[in-house]
mmCIF file of C-alpha atoms in Angstrom:
data_model
loop_
_atom_site.group_PDB
_atom_site.id
_atom_site.type_symbol
_atom_site.label_atom_id
_atom_site.label_comp_id
_atom_site.label_asym_id
_atom_site.label_seq_id
_atom_site.Cartn_x
_atom_site.Cartn_y
_atom_site.Cartn_z
ATOM 1 C CA UNK A 12 100.524 -24.519 81.545
ATOM 2 C CA UNK A 13 97.812 -23.876 78.996
ATOM 3 C CA UNK A 14 97.840 -21.417 76.133
ATOM 4 C CA UNK A 15 96.920 -18.412 78.269
ATOM 5 C CA UNK A 16 96.028 -19.695 81.764
ATOM 6 C CA UNK A 17 98.063 -21.738 84.207
ATOM 7 C CA UNK A 18 95.191 -23.929 85.407
ATOM 8 C CA UNK A 19 93.931 -26.573 82.943
ATOM 9 C CA UNK A 20 90.264 -25.860 83.552
ATOM 10 C CA UNK A 21 90.838 -22.117 83.480
ATOM 11 C CA UNK A 22 92.565 -22.471 80.126
ATOM 12 C CA UNK A 23 89.638 -24.470 78.758
ATOM 13 C CA UNK A 24 87.182 -21.819 79.899
ATOM 14 C CA UNK A 25 89.356 -18.820 79.209
ATOM 15 C CA UNK A 26 90.320 -19.773 75.676
ATOM 16 C CA UNK A 27 86.723 -20.285 74.544
ATOM 17 C CA UNK A 28 86.362 -16.647 73.459
ATOM 18 C CA UNK A 29 89.202 -17.264 70.991
ATOM 19 C CA UNK A 30 86.561 -18.959 68.821
ATOM 20 C CA UNK A 31 84.659 -15.666 68.785
ATOM 21 C CA UNK A 32 87.522 -13.479 67.587
ATOM 22 C CA UNK A 33 86.355 -13.437 63.919
ATOM 23 C CA UNK A 34 82.856 -12.457 65.045
ATOM 24 C CA UNK A 35 83.521 -9.627 67.504
ATOM 25 C CA UNK A 36 83.496 -11.538 70.791
ATOM 26 C CA UNK A 37 87.085 -10.887 71.840
ATOM 27 C CA UNK A 38 90.607 -10.217 70.630
ATOM 28 C CA UNK A 39 93.610 -12.344 71.479
ATOM 29 C CA UNK A 40 95.361 -9.600 73.403
ATOM 30 C CA UNK A 41 92.351 -9.210 75.683
ATOM 31 C CA UNK A 42 92.296 -12.926 76.468
ATOM 32 C CA UNK A 43 96.026 -12.984 77.184
ATOM 33 C CA UNK A 44 95.682 -9.931 79.424
ATOM 34 C CA UNK A 45 93.016 -11.664 81.516
ATOM 35 C CA UNK A 46 95.227 -14.736 81.722
ATOM 36 C CA UNK A 47 98.048 -12.604 83.130
ATOM 37 C CA UNK A 48 95.670 -11.021 85.621
ATOM 38 C CA UNK A 49 94.557 -14.453 86.855
ATOM 39 C CA UNK A 50 98.101 -15.803 87.096
ATOM 40 C CA UNK A 51 98.172 -18.771 89.452
ATOM 41 C CA UNK A 52 94.976 -17.619 91.140
ATOM 42 C CA UNK A 53 91.939 -19.718 92.022
ATOM 43 C CA UNK A 54 88.411 -19.772 90.620
ATOM 44 C CA UNK A 55 87.589 -16.525 92.417
ATOM 45 C CA UNK A 56 90.561 -14.829 90.776
ATOM 46 C CA UNK A 57 89.445 -16.126 87.382
ATOM 47 C CA UNK A 58 85.927 -14.801 87.973
ATOM 48 C CA UNK A 59 87.111 -11.407 89.166
ATOM 49 C CA UNK A 60 89.546 -10.912 86.281
ATOM 50 C CA UNK A 61 86.935 -11.618 83.618
ATOM 51 C CA UNK A 62 84.334 -9.497 85.410
ATOM 52 C CA UNK A 63 86.751 -6.564 85.637
ATOM 53 C CA UNK A 64 87.430 -6.834 81.911
ATOM 54 C CA UNK A 65 83.690 -7.002 81.196
ATOM 55 C CA UNK A 66 83.019 -3.984 83.398
ATOM 56 C CA UNK A 67 85.731 -2.046 81.563
ATOM 57 C CA UNK A 68 84.143 -2.841 78.198
ATOM 58 C CA UNK A 69 80.691 -1.916 79.502
ATOM 59 C CA UNK A 70 81.984 1.434 80.736
ATOM 60 C CA UNK A 71 83.538 2.077 77.332
ATOM 61 C CA UNK A 72 80.250 1.117 75.671
ATOM 62 C CA UNK A 73 78.277 3.525 77.837
ATOM 63 C CA UNK A 74 80.748 6.299 77.104
ATOM 64 C CA UNK A 75 80.412 5.582 73.375
ATOM 65 C CA UNK A 76 76.634 5.840 73.683
ATOM 66 C CA UNK A 77 76.924 9.221 75.399
ATOM 67 C CA UNK A 78 79.064 10.382 72.489
ATOM 68 C CA UNK A 79 76.572 8.950 69.965
ATOM 69 C CA UNK A 80 79.130 6.456 68.659
ATOM 70 C CA UNK A 81 76.487 3.823 68.105
ATOM 71 C CA UNK A 82 78.557 1.319 66.125
ATOM 72 C CA UNK A 83 81.285 1.268 68.760
ATOM 73 C CA UNK A 84 78.760 1.080 71.578
ATOM 74 C CA UNK A 85 77.069 -1.916 69.981
ATOM 75 C CA UNK A 86 80.385 -3.727 69.486
ATOM 76 C CA UNK A 87 81.552 -3.025 73.027
ATOM 77 C CA UNK A 88 78.322 -4.152 74.694
ATOM 78 C CA UNK A 89 78.334 -7.409 72.741
ATOM 79 C CA UNK A 90 81.988 -8.021 73.555
ATOM 80 C CA UNK A 91 81.324 -7.366 77.240
ATOM 81 C CA UNK A 92 78.594 -10.023 77.179
ATOM 82 C CA UNK A 93 81.139 -12.637 76.070
ATOM 83 C CA UNK A 94 83.487 -11.648 78.894
ATOM 84 C CA UNK A 95 80.813 -11.855 81.579
ATOM 85 C CA UNK A 96 79.744 -15.196 80.138
ATOM 86 C CA UNK A 97 83.274 -16.560 80.496
ATOM 87 C CA UNK A 98 83.691 -15.375 84.082
ATOM 88 C CA UNK A 99 81.357 -17.807 85.795
ATOM 89 C CA UNK A 100 82.275 -21.119 84.133
ATOM 90 C CA UNK A 101 84.269 -22.354 87.164
ATOM 91 C CA UNK A 102 81.307 -21.546 89.444
ATOM 92 C CA UNK A 103 78.976 -24.114 87.899
ATOM 93 C CA UNK A 104 77.005 -26.333 90.253
ATOM 94 C CA UNK A 105 74.065 -26.456 92.621
ATOM 95 C CA UNK A 106 73.094 -24.504 94.611
ATOM 96 C CA UNK A 107 73.469 -21.667 92.131
ATOM 97 C CA UNK A 108 76.320 -19.365 93.094
ATOM 98 C CA UNK A 109 75.151 -15.777 93.608
ATOM 99 C CA UNK A 110 78.200 -14.557 91.679
ATOM 100 C CA UNK A 111 77.120 -16.620 88.678
ATOM 101 C CA UNK A 112 73.712 -14.978 88.660
ATOM 102 C CA UNK A 113 75.267 -11.526 88.958
ATOM 103 C CA UNK A 114 77.540 -12.211 85.998
ATOM 104 C CA UNK A 115 74.788 -13.816 83.938
ATOM 105 C CA UNK A 116 72.476 -10.857 84.445
ATOM 106 C CA UNK A 117 75.247 -8.462 83.411
ATOM 107 C CA UNK A 118 75.917 -10.714 80.417
ATOM 108 C CA UNK A 119 72.327 -10.597 79.231
ATOM 109 C CA UNK A 120 71.947 -6.866 79.894
ATOM 110 C CA UNK A 121 75.034 -6.191 77.764
ATOM 111 C CA UNK A 122 73.889 -8.623 75.070
ATOM 112 C CA UNK A 123 70.404 -7.116 74.937
ATOM 113 C CA UNK A 124 71.742 -3.577 74.783
ATOM 114 C CA UNK A 125 74.200 -4.424 72.016
ATOM 115 C CA UNK A 126 71.553 -6.105 69.881
ATOM 116 C CA UNK A 127 69.116 -3.259 70.518
ATOM 117 C CA UNK A 128 71.659 -0.863 68.992
ATOM 118 C CA UNK A 129 71.684 -2.785 65.696
ATOM 119 C CA UNK A 130 70.477 -0.971 62.579
ATOM 120 C CA UNK A 131 67.531 -3.358 62.735
ATOM 121 C CA UNK A 132 67.150 -3.771 66.508
ATOM 122 C CA UNK A 133 66.969 -7.328 67.857
ATOM 123 C CA UNK A 134 64.827 -7.870 70.938
ATOM 124 C CA UNK A 135 64.632 -10.892 73.246
ATOM 125 C CA UNK A 136 61.583 -13.134 73.141
ATOM 126 C CA UNK A 137 60.360 -16.007 75.299
ATOM 127 C CA UNK A 138 59.184 -19.184 73.585
ATOM 128 C CA UNK A 139 56.690 -21.075 75.777
ATOM 129 C CA UNK A 140 57.463 -24.664 76.771
ATOM 130 C CA UNK A 141 55.504 -26.540 79.422
ATOM 131 C CA UNK A 142 54.848 -23.490 81.562
ATOM 132 C CA UNK A 143 58.373 -22.090 81.232
ATOM 133 C CA UNK A 144 59.826 -19.739 78.638
ATOM 134 C CA UNK A 145 62.894 -20.328 76.498
ATOM 135 C CA UNK A 146 64.967 -17.143 75.972
ATOM 136 C CA UNK A 147 65.464 -16.631 72.242
ATOM 137 C CA UNK A 148 66.730 -14.101 69.705
ATOM 138 C CA UNK A 149 66.161 -13.856 65.965
ATOM 139 C CA UNK A 150 69.298 -12.473 64.322
ATOM 140 C CA UNK A 151 68.287 -11.304 60.823
ATOM 141 C CA UNK A 152 70.364 -11.922 57.712
ATOM 142 C CA UNK A 153 72.739 -9.051 57.000
ATOM 143 C CA UNK A 154 71.376 -6.998 54.124
ATOM 144 C CA UNK A 155 68.131 -9.001 54.082
ATOM 145 C CA UNK A 156 66.719 -8.014 57.444
ATOM 146 C CA UNK A 157 63.136 -7.692 56.188
ATOM 147 C CA UNK A 158 63.254 -10.319 53.421
ATOM 148 C CA UNK A 159 61.885 -13.845 53.528
ATOM 149 C CA UNK A 160 64.992 -16.007 53.932
ATOM 150 C CA UNK A 161 65.927 -19.510 55.125
ATOM 151 C CA UNK A 162 66.415 -19.871 58.881
ATOM 152 C CA UNK A 163 69.033 -21.707 60.912
ATOM 153 C CA UNK A 164 68.008 -22.599 64.462
ATOM 154 C CA UNK A 165 71.058 -23.044 66.692
ATOM 155 C CA UNK A 166 70.954 -25.271 69.758
ATOM 156 C CA UNK A 167 73.571 -25.316 72.492
ATOM 157 C CA UNK A 168 75.090 -28.061 74.600
ATOM 158 C CA UNK A 169 75.844 -28.568 78.284
ATOM 159 C CA UNK A 170 77.129 -25.177 79.396
ATOM 160 C CA UNK A 171 76.992 -22.642 76.553
ATOM 161 C CA UNK A 172 74.368 -19.895 76.350
ATOM 162 C CA UNK A 173 72.724 -17.790 73.664
ATOM 163 C CA UNK A 174 75.714 -15.450 73.822
ATOM 164 C CA UNK A 175 78.159 -18.233 72.942
ATOM 165 C CA UNK A 176 75.956 -19.497 70.130
ATOM 166 C CA UNK A 177 75.618 -15.977 68.747
ATOM 167 C CA UNK A 178 79.369 -15.497 68.391
ATOM 168 C CA UNK A 179 80.215 -19.102 67.488
ATOM 169 C CA UNK A 180 77.689 -19.531 64.684
ATOM 170 C CA UNK A 181 74.863 -17.022 64.351
ATOM 171 C CA UNK A 182 76.997 -14.086 63.206
ATOM 172 C CA UNK A 183 78.562 -16.198 60.447
ATOM 173 C CA UNK A 184 75.163 -17.485 59.313
ATOM 174 C CA UNK A 185 73.621 -14.003 59.248
ATOM 175 C CA UNK A 186 76.543 -12.695 57.199
ATOM 176 C CA UNK A 187 75.949 -15.535 54.721
ATOM 177 C CA UNK A 188 72.313 -14.511 54.225
ATOM 178 C CA UNK A 189 70.523 -16.755 56.707
ATOM 179 C CA UNK A 190 68.249 -15.613 59.470
ATOM 180 C CA UNK A 191 69.564 -17.162 62.710
ATOM 181 C CA UNK A 192 67.607 -18.068 65.826
ATOM 182 C CA UNK A 193 69.497 -18.766 69.046
ATOM 183 C CA UNK A 194 67.790 -20.015 72.199
ATOM 184 C CA UNK A 195 68.401 -21.509 75.638
ATOM 185 C CA UNK A 196 66.519 -24.765 76.093
ATOM 186 C CA UNK A 197 65.926 -26.814 79.259
ATOM 187 C CA UNK A 198 69.119 -27.209 81.267
ATOM 188 C CA UNK A 199 70.806 -24.375 79.393
ATOM 189 C CA UNK A 200 71.585 -20.738 80.192
ATOM 190 C CA UNK A 201 68.676 -18.720 81.462
ATOM 191 C CA UNK A 202 66.343 -21.697 81.717
ATOM 192 C CA UNK A 203 68.731 -23.376 84.155
ATOM 193 C CA UNK A 204 70.168 -20.367 85.971
ATOM 194 C CA UNK A 205 66.994 -18.309 86.410
ATOM 195 C CA UNK A 206 64.152 -20.818 86.102
ATOM 196 C CA UNK A 207 65.752 -23.996 87.442
ATOM 197 C CA UNK A 208 64.563 -26.079 84.474
ATOM 198 C CA UNK A 209 66.665 -29.221 84.023
ATOM 199 C CA UNK A 210 67.761 -30.873 80.780
ATOM 200 C CA UNK A 211 65.370 -33.274 79.037
ATOM 201 C CA UNK A 212 66.023 -35.900 76.348
ATOM 202 C CA UNK A 213 63.034 -35.278 74.051
ATOM 203 C CA UNK A 214 64.656 -32.437 72.135
ATOM 204 C CA UNK A 215 62.160 -32.977 69.313
ATOM 205 C CA UNK A 216 59.556 -31.470 71.674
ATOM 206 C CA UNK A 217 61.856 -28.562 72.532
ATOM 207 C CA UNK A 218 62.720 -27.809 68.907
ATOM 208 C CA UNK A 219 59.100 -28.333 67.900
ATOM 209 C CA UNK A 220 58.163 -25.392 70.126
ATOM 210 C CA UNK A 221 60.935 -23.302 68.553
ATOM 211 C CA UNK A 222 59.747 -24.170 65.040
ATOM 212 C CA UNK A 223 56.165 -23.328 66.055
ATOM 213 C CA UNK A 224 57.420 -19.861 66.950
ATOM 214 C CA UNK A 225 59.667 -19.493 63.908
ATOM 215 C CA UNK A 226 56.955 -20.162 61.350
ATOM 216 C CA UNK A 227 54.908 -17.280 62.757
ATOM 217 C CA UNK A 228 57.647 -14.844 61.703
ATOM 218 C CA UNK A 229 56.885 -13.223 58.346
ATOM 219 C CA UNK A 230 60.560 -13.176 57.289
ATOM 220 C CA UNK A 231 61.127 -16.932 57.757
ATOM 221 C CA UNK A 232 60.822 -19.330 54.827
ATOM 222 C CA UNK A 233 59.117 -22.198 56.638
ATOM 223 C CA UNK A 234 60.155 -24.684 53.948
ATOM 224 C CA UNK A 235 63.840 -23.915 54.554
ATOM 225 C CA UNK A 236 64.470 -24.277 58.284
ATOM 226 C CA UNK A 237 67.699 -25.957 59.365
ATOM 227 C CA UNK A 238 68.791 -27.019 62.851
ATOM 228 C CA UNK A 239 72.421 -26.871 63.967
ATOM 229 C CA UNK A 240 73.826 -28.096 67.287
ATOM 230 C CA UNK A 241 77.322 -27.975 68.753
ATOM 231 C CA UNK A 242 78.925 -29.962 71.592
ATOM 232 C CA UNK A 243 76.044 -31.778 73.347
ATOM 233 C CA UNK A 244 73.917 -30.123 70.675
ATOM 234 C CA UNK A 245 75.545 -32.635 68.313
ATOM 235 C CA UNK A 246 73.293 -35.188 69.984
ATOM 236 C CA UNK A 247 70.315 -32.917 70.615
ATOM 237 C CA UNK A 248 70.035 -31.721 67.002
ATOM 238 C CA UNK A 249 69.761 -35.188 65.384
ATOM 239 C CA UNK A 250 67.482 -36.274 68.236
ATOM 240 C CA UNK A 251 65.219 -33.366 67.324
ATOM 241 C CA UNK A 252 65.439 -34.217 63.625
ATOM 242 C CA UNK A 253 64.259 -37.742 64.436
ATOM 243 C CA UNK A 254 60.904 -36.342 65.560
ATOM 244 C CA UNK A 255 60.441 -32.920 63.938
ATOM 245 C CA UNK A 256 59.521 -33.333 60.242
ATOM 246 C CA UNK A 257 59.529 -29.608 59.456
ATOM 247 C CA UNK A 258 63.328 -29.439 59.453
ATOM 248 C CA UNK A 259 64.908 -29.175 56.013
ATOM 249 C CA UNK A 260 68.465 -29.909 57.220
ATOM 250 C CA UNK A 261 70.347 -30.957 60.353
ATOM 251 C CA UNK A 262 73.929 -30.220 61.443
ATOM 252 C CA UNK A 263 75.631 -32.072 64.331
ATOM 253 C CA UNK A 264 79.009 -30.764 65.537
ATOM 254 C CA UNK A 265 80.047 -33.490 66.343
ATOM 255 C CA UNK A 266 77.454 -36.200 65.769
ATOM 256 C CA UNK A 267 76.729 -38.180 68.968
ATOM 257 C CA UNK A 268 74.319 -41.072 69.106
ATOM 258 C CA UNK A 269 74.243 -41.469 72.881
ATOM 259 C CA UNK A 270 75.325 -39.672 76.040
ATOM 260 C CA UNK A 271 75.696 -42.854 78.060
ATOM 261 C CA UNK A 272 77.553 -44.776 75.370
ATOM 262 C CA UNK A 273 81.058 -43.490 76.149
ATOM 263 C CA UNK A 274 80.672 -44.534 79.808
ATOM 264 C CA UNK A 275 79.996 -48.204 79.012
ATOM 265 C CA UNK A 276 83.561 -49.274 78.123
ATOM 266 C CA UNK A 277 84.825 -47.503 81.252
ATOM 267 C CA UNK A 278 82.253 -49.269 83.428
ATOM 268 C CA UNK A 279 83.348 -52.623 81.981
ATOM 269 C CA UNK A 280 86.989 -51.752 82.598
ATOM 270 C CA UNK A 281 86.096 -50.998 86.211
ATOM 271 C CA UNK A 282 84.447 -54.380 86.725
ATOM 272 C CA UNK A 283 80.949 -54.242 85.243
ATOM 273 C CA UNK A 284 79.773 -57.047 83.002
ATOM 274 C CA UNK A 285 78.884 -56.107 79.407
ATOM 275 C CA UNK A 286 75.247 -56.860 80.259
ATOM 276 C CA UNK A 287 75.110 -54.685 83.384
ATOM 277 C CA UNK A 288 76.891 -51.857 81.545
ATOM 278 C CA UNK A 289 73.875 -51.564 79.272
ATOM 279 C CA UNK A 290 71.997 -49.880 82.138
ATOM 280 C CA UNK A 291 74.489 -47.622 83.878
ATOM 281 C CA UNK A 292 72.074 -46.378 86.513
ATOM 282 C CA UNK A 293 71.761 -49.889 87.918
ATOM 283 C CA UNK A 294 75.466 -50.765 88.160
ATOM 284 C CA UNK A 295 76.547 -52.704 91.240
ATOM 285 C CA UNK A 296 77.639 -50.407 94.038
ATOM 286 C CA UNK A 297 81.324 -51.473 94.012
ATOM 287 C CA UNK A 298 81.534 -50.580 90.306
ATOM 288 C CA UNK A 299 79.721 -47.315 90.968
ATOM 289 C CA UNK A 300 82.185 -46.517 93.759
ATOM 290 C CA UNK A 301 85.158 -47.139 91.464
ATOM 291 C CA UNK A 302 83.573 -44.998 88.767
ATOM 292 C CA UNK A 303 83.064 -42.192 91.271
ATOM 293 C CA UNK A 304 86.692 -42.450 92.359
ATOM 294 C CA UNK A 305 87.742 -42.214 88.713
ATOM 295 C CA UNK A 306 85.646 -39.057 88.242
ATOM 296 C CA UNK A 307 86.770 -37.299 91.409
ATOM 297 C CA UNK A 308 90.452 -38.047 90.737
ATOM 298 C CA UNK A 309 90.301 -35.597 87.825
ATOM 299 C CA UNK A 310 89.483 -31.895 88.336
ATOM 300 C CA UNK A 311 88.241 -31.767 84.745
ATOM 301 C CA UNK A 312 85.861 -34.725 85.162
ATOM 302 C CA UNK A 313 84.772 -33.468 88.566
ATOM 303 C CA UNK A 314 83.672 -30.208 86.968
ATOM 304 C CA UNK A 315 82.102 -31.819 83.907
ATOM 305 C CA UNK A 316 80.136 -34.496 85.750
ATOM 306 C CA UNK A 317 79.806 -33.708 89.458
ATOM 307 C CA UNK A 318 79.303 -29.974 89.050
ATOM 308 C CA UNK A 319 77.990 -29.328 85.557
ATOM 309 C CA UNK A 320 76.313 -32.672 84.823
ATOM 310 C CA UNK A 321 74.546 -33.040 88.152
ATOM 311 C CA UNK A 322 73.268 -29.454 88.006
ATOM 312 C CA UNK A 323 72.115 -29.569 84.392
ATOM 313 C CA UNK A 324 70.195 -32.819 84.935
ATOM 314 C CA UNK A 325 68.811 -31.846 88.336
ATOM 315 C CA UNK A 326 70.459 -34.657 90.324
ATOM 316 C CA UNK A 327 72.933 -34.833 93.198
ATOM 317 C CA UNK A 328 74.703 -38.183 92.854
ATOM 318 C CA UNK A 329 76.426 -40.269 90.202
ATOM 319 C CA UNK A 330 73.823 -43.042 90.048
ATOM 320 C CA UNK A 331 71.003 -40.606 89.371
ATOM 321 C CA UNK A 332 73.165 -38.788 86.834
ATOM 322 C CA UNK A 333 73.757 -42.024 84.930
ATOM 323 C CA UNK A 334 70.049 -42.806 85.094
ATOM 324 C CA UNK A 335 69.312 -39.330 83.774
ATOM 325 C CA UNK A 336 71.578 -39.619 80.726
ATOM 326 C CA UNK A 337 70.464 -43.100 79.609
ATOM 327 C CA UNK A 338 67.378 -41.736 77.743
ATOM 328 C CA UNK A 339 69.609 -39.392 75.716
ATOM 329 C CA UNK A 340 69.973 -41.834 72.844
ATOM 330 C CA UNK A 341 69.054 -42.280 69.215
ATOM 331 C CA UNK A 342 68.906 -46.059 69.462
ATOM 332 C CA UNK A 343 65.819 -47.075 67.502
ATOM 333 C CA UNK A 344 65.367 -43.551 66.136
ATOM 334 C CA UNK A 345 68.167 -43.151 63.562
ATOM 335 C CA UNK A 346 65.931 -44.222 60.688
ATOM 336 C CA UNK A 347 63.494 -41.438 61.594
ATOM 337 C CA UNK A 348 66.039 -38.811 60.542
ATOM 338 C CA UNK A 349 65.068 -38.104 56.937
ATOM 339 C CA UNK A 350 66.344 -34.589 56.226
ATOM 340 C CA UNK A 351 69.825 -34.031 54.775
ATOM 341 C CA UNK A 352 72.254 -34.280 57.680
ATOM 342 C CA UNK A 353 75.827 -33.076 58.123
ATOM 343 C CA UNK A 354 78.117 -34.330 60.862
ATOM 344 C CA UNK A 355 81.534 -32.998 61.816
ATOM 345 C CA UNK A 356 84.445 -35.052 63.100
ATOM 346 C CA UNK A 357 87.471 -33.248 64.533
ATOM 347 C CA UNK A 358 90.386 -35.626 64.959
ATOM 348 C CA UNK A 359 91.160 -34.781 68.601
ATOM 349 C CA UNK A 360 87.587 -34.290 69.845
ATOM 350 C CA UNK A 361 86.801 -37.030 72.360
ATOM 351 C CA UNK A 362 83.077 -36.472 71.874
ATOM 352 C CA UNK A 363 83.517 -37.442 68.215
ATOM 353 C CA UNK A 364 84.755 -40.960 69.045
ATOM 354 C CA UNK A 365 81.470 -42.521 67.921
ATOM 355 C CA UNK A 366 80.639 -40.074 65.123
ATOM 356 C CA UNK A 367 81.742 -42.322 62.250
ATOM 357 C CA UNK A 368 79.612 -45.226 63.480
ATOM 358 C CA UNK A 369 76.623 -42.943 63.998
ATOM 359 C CA UNK A 370 77.112 -41.448 60.540
ATOM 360 C CA UNK A 371 77.304 -44.892 58.957
ATOM 361 C CA UNK A 372 73.904 -45.786 60.425
ATOM 362 C CA UNK A 373 72.146 -42.787 58.882
ATOM 363 C CA UNK A 374 69.853 -43.572 55.955
ATOM 364 C CA UNK A 375 69.102 -39.965 54.989
ATOM 365 C CA UNK A 376 71.173 -37.862 52.555
ATOM 366 C CA UNK A 377 74.343 -37.318 54.575
ATOM 367 C CA UNK A 378 77.754 -35.646 54.613
ATOM 368 C CA UNK A 379 80.691 -36.069 56.995
ATOM 369 C CA UNK A 380 83.169 -33.197 57.353
ATOM 370 C CA UNK A 381 86.534 -34.034 58.919
ATOM 371 C CA UNK A 382 88.703 -31.419 60.612
ATOM 372 C CA UNK A 383 92.362 -31.803 61.488
ATOM 373 C CA UNK A 384 94.956 -30.437 63.869
ATOM 374 C CA UNK A 385 97.013 -29.404 60.842
ATOM 375 C CA UNK A 386 94.201 -26.990 59.968
ATOM 376 C CA UNK A 387 94.090 -25.720 63.540
ATOM 377 C CA UNK A 388 90.618 -27.258 63.810
ATOM 378 C CA UNK A 389 91.263 -30.641 65.385
ATOM 379 C CA UNK A 390 89.861 -29.941 68.856
ATOM 380 C CA UNK A 391 86.358 -29.937 70.308
ATOM 381 C CA UNK A 392 83.913 -28.080 68.072
ATOM 382 C CA UNK A 393 86.836 -26.774 65.975
ATOM 383 C CA UNK A 394 87.042 -23.945 68.498
ATOM 384 C CA UNK A 395 90.527 -22.774 67.493
ATOM 385 C CA UNK A 396 89.423 -22.279 63.872
ATOM 386 C CA UNK A 397 85.713 -21.679 64.107
ATOM 387 C CA UNK A 398 85.671 -19.653 60.894
ATOM 388 C CA UNK A 399 86.799 -22.732 58.945
ATOM 389 C CA UNK A 400 83.987 -24.785 60.462
ATOM 390 C CA UNK A 401 81.400 -22.114 59.676
ATOM 391 C CA UNK A 402 82.618 -21.656 56.110
ATOM 392 C CA UNK A 403 82.437 -25.361 55.270
ATOM 393 C CA UNK A 404 79.132 -25.936 57.031
ATOM 394 C CA UNK A 405 77.493 -22.940 55.377
ATOM 395 C CA UNK A 406 78.842 -24.000 51.990
ATOM 396 C CA UNK A 407 77.096 -27.345 52.538
ATOM 397 C CA UNK A 408 73.908 -25.631 53.700
ATOM 398 C CA UNK A 409 73.925 -23.359 50.640
ATOM 399 C CA UNK A 410 73.850 -26.484 48.495
ATOM 400 C CA UNK A 411 71.077 -28.126 50.499
ATOM 401 C CA UNK A 412 68.741 -25.135 50.877
#
């Protein structure tokens, strides 16, 4: 049994909106109510329960609009977007599930409508990248919507979207006086679901295109642009900082030097030599078979690797997945990070296992923030106490910028 859902994966997915409670994405009672509706149901039951809750919020939002209750309508539309976003997590994988696309399109329609009802309306834009377009939103600083202010660019990880990033970080940054820019890059959100664009390792190119767009905005102080990444973004953000000199600060939550690195000890344990484990895509087939058995024995790993990982990287087997993640590394690039850099390390976050070593290798001005279970912030991306994370990170950023 999880906190609100009986299935372990469902609880992981379903409790994510708890991180958004301080920022208008959900309330605890709503999450618990969906958990009760799902009960011991399967992925379809999970999807249907979250969609029903999202539809209810959308109907309330539309009724509020008819009654000219603009503030309530805005809040309800935005909240509905977070519910639709949660619904399709279990449906990840190729080929794209039609239900996922239905939910995603409802999510973005609700998100767009909510932002359009802001006092200073926010509209979606598309940032060009190699013939595709990255969905993006500039969330202006509260009370400084038309002023020149510093900007924080937020980059996601493996399976979050602009909606998640908005609630998890952008609202807090905008309340603190920063303009915030959220976007879906290759392998993320709309670029993956609608355009079929897979993840790529050269995030400095991706962020370079975002910065190119940002500096055209008259309200952005181009000398004070920070980049913040969470989850896989804790690798992507420092990777970008290693090749994009216009960044004034970098935040990695948590800092990750390599995607393939955590697999190497496991490969050795399963029979690979230390030398062969340095190139996971070329492991001997018996080791690869044992690694595949290890993955498929766990529903959590099956979802993370065989469904999410394969889809995000545009592959259909474990060997090609391991080949795809090998280039996601900062080996030989750490010294290129010159801007002040903050890394987080939550004590129970498995992705933070190598953060201390990565941090120690940095030669730029640097800060490490530790988060504990005692604070309610010891898990991945401090999701159970996101307001604590945002407060400490923004305090650091205030000092840097």
